[in-house]
Amino acid sequence: MSYFENFIAAVQIANRELYRDHAMQASEIFLRHGALRVIECWADDIAHGEVTDFYRAVQAKEDETVVVSWIEWPDRDTRNAGMKKVFEDMPDEMMEMPFDGRRIVHGGFETLVDVAPGK
């Protein structure tokens, strides 16, 4: 089953297109090194919770929104090898991300349930 690299980050609302451009460039590198697909999602309908929420998870400020992303890999081994190559292949200028990388939530996840029509 697939393996997923997941990210949650706070991005300044004014930087939506800058973030999109950065994500498109990074996606090409991930795909070149074994990723099956890359999905970037801009918050559209998320609530501020009473105890916890996406905003608190990344300490989003008033002028920021939340981006949730995931990279699908065939398996964990491919992800581990691919991520190493991604960082070797990433141009220095791309390492300056259009968001505060210290507030990113990130991790790898194995598939537990995968339900879709025809599966």
JSON list of C-alpha atoms in Angstrom, two decimals:
[
{"chain": "A", "resi": 1, "resn": "MET", "atom": "CA", "xyz": [0.00, 0.00, 0.00]},
{"chain": "A", "resi": 2, "resn": "SER", "atom": "CA", "xyz": [1.03, 3.61, -0.50]},
{"chain": "A", "resi": 3, "resn": "TYR", "atom": "CA", "xyz": [3.03, 5.62, 1.99]},
{"chain": "A", "resi": 4, "resn": "PHE", "atom": "CA", "xyz": [2.24, 9.30, 2.61]},
{"chain": "A", "resi": 5, "resn": "GLU", "atom": "CA", "xyz": [4.42, 12.23, 3.61]},
{"chain": "A", "resi": 6, "resn": "ASN", "atom": "CA", "xyz": [2.10, 14.84, 5.20]},
{"chain": "A", "resi": 7, "resn": "PHE", "atom": "CA", "xyz": [2.65, 18.51, 5.91]},
{"chain": "A", "resi": 8, "resn": "ILE", "atom": "CA", "xyz": [0.63, 21.24, 7.61]},
{"chain": "A", "resi": 9, "resn": "ALA", "atom": "CA", "xyz": [1.97, 24.79, 7.40]},
{"chain": "A", "resi": 10, "resn": "ALA", "atom": "CA", "xyz": [0.90, 28.38, 7.97]},
{"chain": "A", "resi": 11, "resn": "VAL", "atom": "CA", "xyz": [1.23, 30.58, 4.87]},
{"chain": "A", "resi": 12, "resn": "GLN", "atom": "CA", "xyz": [0.58, 34.28, 4.57]},
{"chain": "A", "resi": 13, "resn": "ILE", "atom": "CA", "xyz": [-2.67, 34.76, 2.68]},
{"chain": "A", "resi": 14, "resn": "ALA", "atom": "CA", "xyz": [-0.98, 37.35, 0.45]},
{"chain": "A", "resi": 15, "resn": "ASN", "atom": "CA", "xyz": [1.57, 34.70, -0.61]},
{"chain": "A", "resi": 16, "resn": "ARG", "atom": "CA", "xyz": [-0.93, 32.26, -2.13]},
{"chain": "A", "resi": 17, "resn": "GLU", "atom": "CA", "xyz": [0.48, 32.46, -5.69]},
{"chain": "A", "resi": 18, "resn": "LEU", "atom": "CA", "xyz": [4.08, 32.52, -4.45]},
{"chain": "A", "resi": 19, "resn": "TYR", "atom": "CA", "xyz": [3.34, 29.37, -2.43]},
{"chain": "A", "resi": 20, "resn": "ARG", "atom": "CA", "xyz": [1.59, 27.74, -5.40]},
{"chain": "A", "resi": 21, "resn": "ASP", "atom": "CA", "xyz": [4.57, 28.43, -7.66]},
{"chain": "A", "resi": 22, "resn": "HIS", "atom": "CA", "xyz": [6.99, 27.06, -5.05]},
{"chain": "A", "resi": 23, "resn": "ALA", "atom": "CA", "xyz": [4.82, 23.94, -4.61]},
{"chain": "A", "resi": 24, "resn": "MET", "atom": "CA", "xyz": [4.66, 23.34, -8.36]},
{"chain": "A", "resi": 25, "resn": "GLN", "atom": "CA", "xyz": [8.46, 23.49, -8.65]},
{"chain": "A", "resi": 26, "resn": "ALA", "atom": "CA", "xyz": [8.93, 21.21, -5.64]},
{"chain": "A", "resi": 27, "resn": "SER", "atom": "CA", "xyz": [6.33, 18.77, -6.98]},
{"chain": "A", "resi": 28, "resn": "GLU", "atom": "CA", "xyz": [8.37, 18.22, -10.13]},
{"chain": "A", "resi": 29, "resn": "ILE", "atom": "CA", "xyz": [11.37, 17.28, -8.00]},
{"chain": "A", "resi": 30, "resn": "PHE", "atom": "CA", "xyz": [9.35, 14.90, -5.80]},
{"chain": "A", "resi": 31, "resn": "LEU", "atom": "CA", "xyz": [7.86, 13.19, -8.86]},
{"chain": "A", "resi": 32, "resn": "ARG", "atom": "CA", "xyz": [11.30, 12.88, -10.47]},
{"chain": "A", "resi": 33, "resn": "HIS", "atom": "CA", "xyz": [12.49, 10.96, -7.38]},
{"chain": "A", "resi": 34, "resn": "GLY", "atom": "CA", "xyz": [9.70, 8.41, -7.08]},
{"chain": "A", "resi": 35, "resn": "ALA", "atom": "CA", "xyz": [6.62, 10.16, -5.68]},
{"chain": "A", "resi": 36, "resn": "LEU", "atom": "CA", "xyz": [3.36, 9.05, -7.29]},
{"chain": "A", "resi": 37, "resn": "ARG", "atom": "CA", "xyz": [1.56, 12.36, -6.75]},
{"chain": "A", "resi": 38, "resn": "VAL", "atom": "CA", "xyz": [1.74, 15.59, -4.78]},
{"chain": "A", "resi": 39, "resn": "ILE", "atom": "CA", "xyz": [-1.35, 17.35, -3.45]},
{"chain": "A", "resi": 40, "resn": "GLU", "atom": "CA", "xyz": [-1.39, 20.86, -1.98]},
{"chain": "A", "resi": 41, "resn": "CYS", "atom": "CA", "xyz": [-4.58, 22.12, -0.32]},
{"chain": "A", "resi": 42, "resn": "TRP", "atom": "CA", "xyz": [-5.28, 25.76, 0.62]},
{"chain": "A", "resi": 43, "resn": "ALA", "atom": "CA", "xyz": [-7.67, 26.11, 3.59]},
{"chain": "A", "resi": 44, "resn": "ASP", "atom": "CA", "xyz": [-11.19, 26.92, 2.50]},
{"chain": "A", "resi": 45, "resn": "ASP", "atom": "CA", "xyz": [-13.48, 25.84, 5.32]},
{"chain": "A", "resi": 46, "resn": "ILE", "atom": "CA", "xyz": [-11.71, 25.15, 8.63]},
{"chain": "A", "resi": 47, "resn": "ALA", "atom": "CA", "xyz": [-13.00, 26.21, 12.00]},
{"chain": "A", "resi": 48, "resn": "HIS", "atom": "CA", "xyz": [-11.23, 27.74, 14.96]},
{"chain": "A", "resi": 49, "resn": "GLY", "atom": "CA", "xyz": [-11.69, 25.12, 17.67]},
{"chain": "A", "resi": 50, "resn": "GLU", "atom": "CA", "xyz": [-12.13, 25.55, 21.39]},
{"chain": "A", "resi": 51, "resn": "VAL", "atom": "CA", "xyz": [-9.27, 23.24, 22.37]},
{"chain": "A", "resi": 52, "resn": "THR", "atom": "CA", "xyz": [-7.23, 22.62, 19.22]},
{"chain": "A", "resi": 53, "resn": "ASP", "atom": "CA", "xyz": [-7.42, 23.17, 15.47]},
{"chain": "A", "resi": 54, "resn": "PHE", "atom": "CA", "xyz": [-5.31, 23.47, 12.34]},
{"chain": "A", "resi": 55, "resn": "TYR", "atom": "CA", "xyz": [-4.50, 27.11, 13.08]},
{"chain": "A", "resi": 56, "resn": "ARG", "atom": "CA", "xyz": [-3.11, 26.31, 16.52]},
{"chain": "A", "resi": 57, "resn": "ALA", "atom": "CA", "xyz": [-1.17, 23.33, 15.20]},
{"chain": "A", "resi": 58, "resn": "VAL", "atom": "CA", "xyz": [1.02, 25.68, 13.14]},
{"chain": "A", "resi": 59, "resn": "GLN", "atom": "CA", "xyz": [0.63, 28.82, 15.27]},
{"chain": "A", "resi": 60, "resn": "ALA", "atom": "CA", "xyz": [-1.01, 30.65, 12.34]},
{"chain": "A", "resi": 61, "resn": "LYS", "atom": "CA", "xyz": [-1.13, 34.41, 12.66]},
{"chain": "A", "resi": 62, "resn": "GLU", "atom": "CA", "xyz": [-4.03, 36.70, 11.71]},
{"chain": "A", "resi": 63, "resn": "ASP", "atom": "CA", "xyz": [-2.70, 37.23, 8.18]},
{"chain": "A", "resi": 64, "resn": "GLU", "atom": "CA", "xyz": [-2.01, 33.52, 7.59]},
{"chain": "A", "resi": 65, "resn": "THR", "atom": "CA", "xyz": [-4.03, 30.52, 6.55]},
{"chain": "A", "resi": 66, "resn": "VAL", "atom": "CA", "xyz": [-3.31, 26.80, 6.68]},
{"chain": "A", "resi": 67, "resn": "VAL", "atom": "CA", "xyz": [-1.99, 24.60, 3.90]},
{"chain": "A", "resi": 68, "resn": "VAL", "atom": "CA", "xyz": [-2.28, 20.83, 4.11]},
{"chain": "A", "resi": 69, "resn": "SER", "atom": "CA", "xyz": [-0.14, 18.82, 1.73]},
{"chain": "A", "resi": 70, "resn": "TRP", "atom": "CA", "xyz": [0.71, 15.24, 1.09]},
{"chain": "A", "resi": 71, "resn": "ILE", "atom": "CA", "xyz": [3.02, 13.31, -1.14]},
{"chain": "A", "resi": 72, "resn": "GLU", "atom": "CA", "xyz": [2.06, 9.78, -2.11]},
{"chain": "A", "resi": 73, "resn": "TRP", "atom": "CA", "xyz": [4.90, 7.30, -2.44]},
{"chain": "A", "resi": 74, "resn": "PRO", "atom": "CA", "xyz": [4.70, 3.60, -3.43]},
{"chain": "A", "resi": 75, "resn": "ASP", "atom": "CA", "xyz": [6.16, 2.58, -0.05]},
{"chain": "A", "resi": 76, "resn": "ARG", "atom": "CA", "xyz": [8.30, 3.82, 2.84]},
{"chain": "A", "resi": 77, "resn": "ASP", "atom": "CA", "xyz": [11.60, 2.67, 1.35]},
{"chain": "A", "resi": 78, "resn": "THR", "atom": "CA", "xyz": [10.91, 4.61, -1.86]},
{"chain": "A", "resi": 79, "resn": "ARG", "atom": "CA", "xyz": [9.99, 7.65, 0.25]},
{"chain": "A", "resi": 80, "resn": "ASN", "atom": "CA", "xyz": [13.18, 7.44, 2.31]},
{"chain": "A", "resi": 81, "resn": "ALA", "atom": "CA", "xyz": [15.41, 7.13, -0.76]},
{"chain": "A", "resi": 82, "resn": "GLY", "atom": "CA", "xyz": [13.38, 9.71, -2.70]},
{"chain": "A", "resi": 83, "resn": "MET", "atom": "CA", "xyz": [13.41, 12.34, 0.05]},
{"chain": "A", "resi": 84, "resn": "LYS", "atom": "CA", "xyz": [17.20, 12.02, 0.33]},
{"chain": "A", "resi": 85, "resn": "LYS", "atom": "CA", "xyz": [17.52, 12.62, -3.42]},
{"chain": "A", "resi": 86, "resn": "VAL", "atom": "CA", "xyz": [15.00, 15.49, -3.30]},
{"chain": "A", "resi": 87, "resn": "PHE", "atom": "CA", "xyz": [17.11, 17.43, -0.83]},
{"chain": "A", "resi": 88, "resn": "GLU", "atom": "CA", "xyz": [20.27, 16.74, -2.83]},
{"chain": "A", "resi": 89, "resn": "ASP", "atom": "CA", "xyz": [18.50, 17.93, -6.01]},
{"chain": "A", "resi": 90, "resn": "MET", "atom": "CA", "xyz": [16.68, 20.94, -4.53]},
{"chain": "A", "resi": 91, "resn": "PRO", "atom": "CA", "xyz": [18.17, 24.22, -5.75]},
{"chain": "A", "resi": 92, "resn": "ASP", "atom": "CA", "xyz": [19.41, 26.49, -2.95]},
{"chain": "A", "resi": 93, "resn": "GLU", "atom": "CA", "xyz": [16.89, 29.21, -3.83]},
{"chain": "A", "resi": 94, "resn": "MET", "atom": "CA", "xyz": [14.03, 26.74, -3.26]},
{"chain": "A", "resi": 95, "resn": "MET", "atom": "CA", "xyz": [15.22, 26.14, 0.30]},
{"chain": "A", "resi": 96, "resn": "GLU", "atom": "CA", "xyz": [13.95, 29.65, 1.06]},
{"chain": "A", "resi": 97, "resn": "MET", "atom": "CA", "xyz": [10.32, 28.68, 1.45]},
{"chain": "A", "resi": 98, "resn": "PRO", "atom": "CA", "xyz": [7.41, 31.13, 1.27]},
{"chain": "A", "resi": 99, "resn": "PHE", "atom": "CA", "xyz": [6.40, 30.25, 4.85]},
{"chain": "A", "resi": 100, "resn": "ASP", "atom": "CA", "xyz": [7.99, 29.80, 8.27]},
{"chain": "A", "resi": 101, "resn": "GLY", "atom": "CA", "xyz": [9.47, 26.30, 8.13]},
{"chain": "A", "resi": 102, "resn": "ARG", "atom": "CA", "xyz": [9.86, 26.24, 11.92]},
{"chain": "A", "resi": 103, "resn": "ARG", "atom": "CA", "xyz": [6.08, 26.01, 12.28]},
{"chain": "A", "resi": 104, "resn": "ILE", "atom": "CA", "xyz": [5.50, 23.14, 9.87]},
{"chain": "A", "resi": 105, "resn": "VAL", "atom": "CA", "xyz": [4.00, 19.88, 11.12]},
{"chain": "A", "resi": 106, "resn": "HIS", "atom": "CA", "xyz": [5.41, 16.98, 9.14]},
{"chain": "A", "resi": 107, "resn": "GLY", "atom": "CA", "xyz": [5.54, 13.20, 9.17]},
{"chain": "A", "resi": 108, "resn": "GLY", "atom": "CA", "xyz": [5.24, 9.92, 7.30]},
{"chain": "A", "resi": 109, "resn": "PHE", "atom": "CA", "xyz": [2.16, 7.72, 7.45]},
{"chain": "A", "resi": 110, "resn": "GLU", "atom": "CA", "xyz": [1.45, 4.17, 6.36]},
{"chain": "A", "resi": 111, "resn": "THR", "atom": "CA", "xyz": [-1.92, 3.48, 4.76]},
{"chain": "A", "resi": 112, "resn": "LEU", "atom": "CA", "xyz": [-4.44, 1.97, 7.15]},
{"chain": "A", "resi": 113, "resn": "VAL", "atom": "CA", "xyz": [-7.64, 2.17, 5.06]},
{"chain": "A", "resi": 114, "resn": "ASP", "atom": "CA", "xyz": [-7.90, 3.00, 1.35]},
{"chain": "A", "resi": 115, "resn": "VAL", "atom": "CA", "xyz": [-11.48, 2.94, 0.06]},
{"chain": "A", "resi": 116, "resn": "ALA", "atom": "CA", "xyz": [-12.52, 4.09, -3.40]},
{"chain": "A", "resi": 117, "resn": "PRO", "atom": "CA", "xyz": [-15.03, 2.90, -5.98]},
{"chain": "A", "resi": 118, "resn": "GLY", "atom": "CA", "xyz": [-13.64, -0.09, -7.84]},
{"chain": "A", "resi": 119, "resn": "LYS", "atom": "CA", "xyz": [-11.07, -1.03, -5.20]}
]
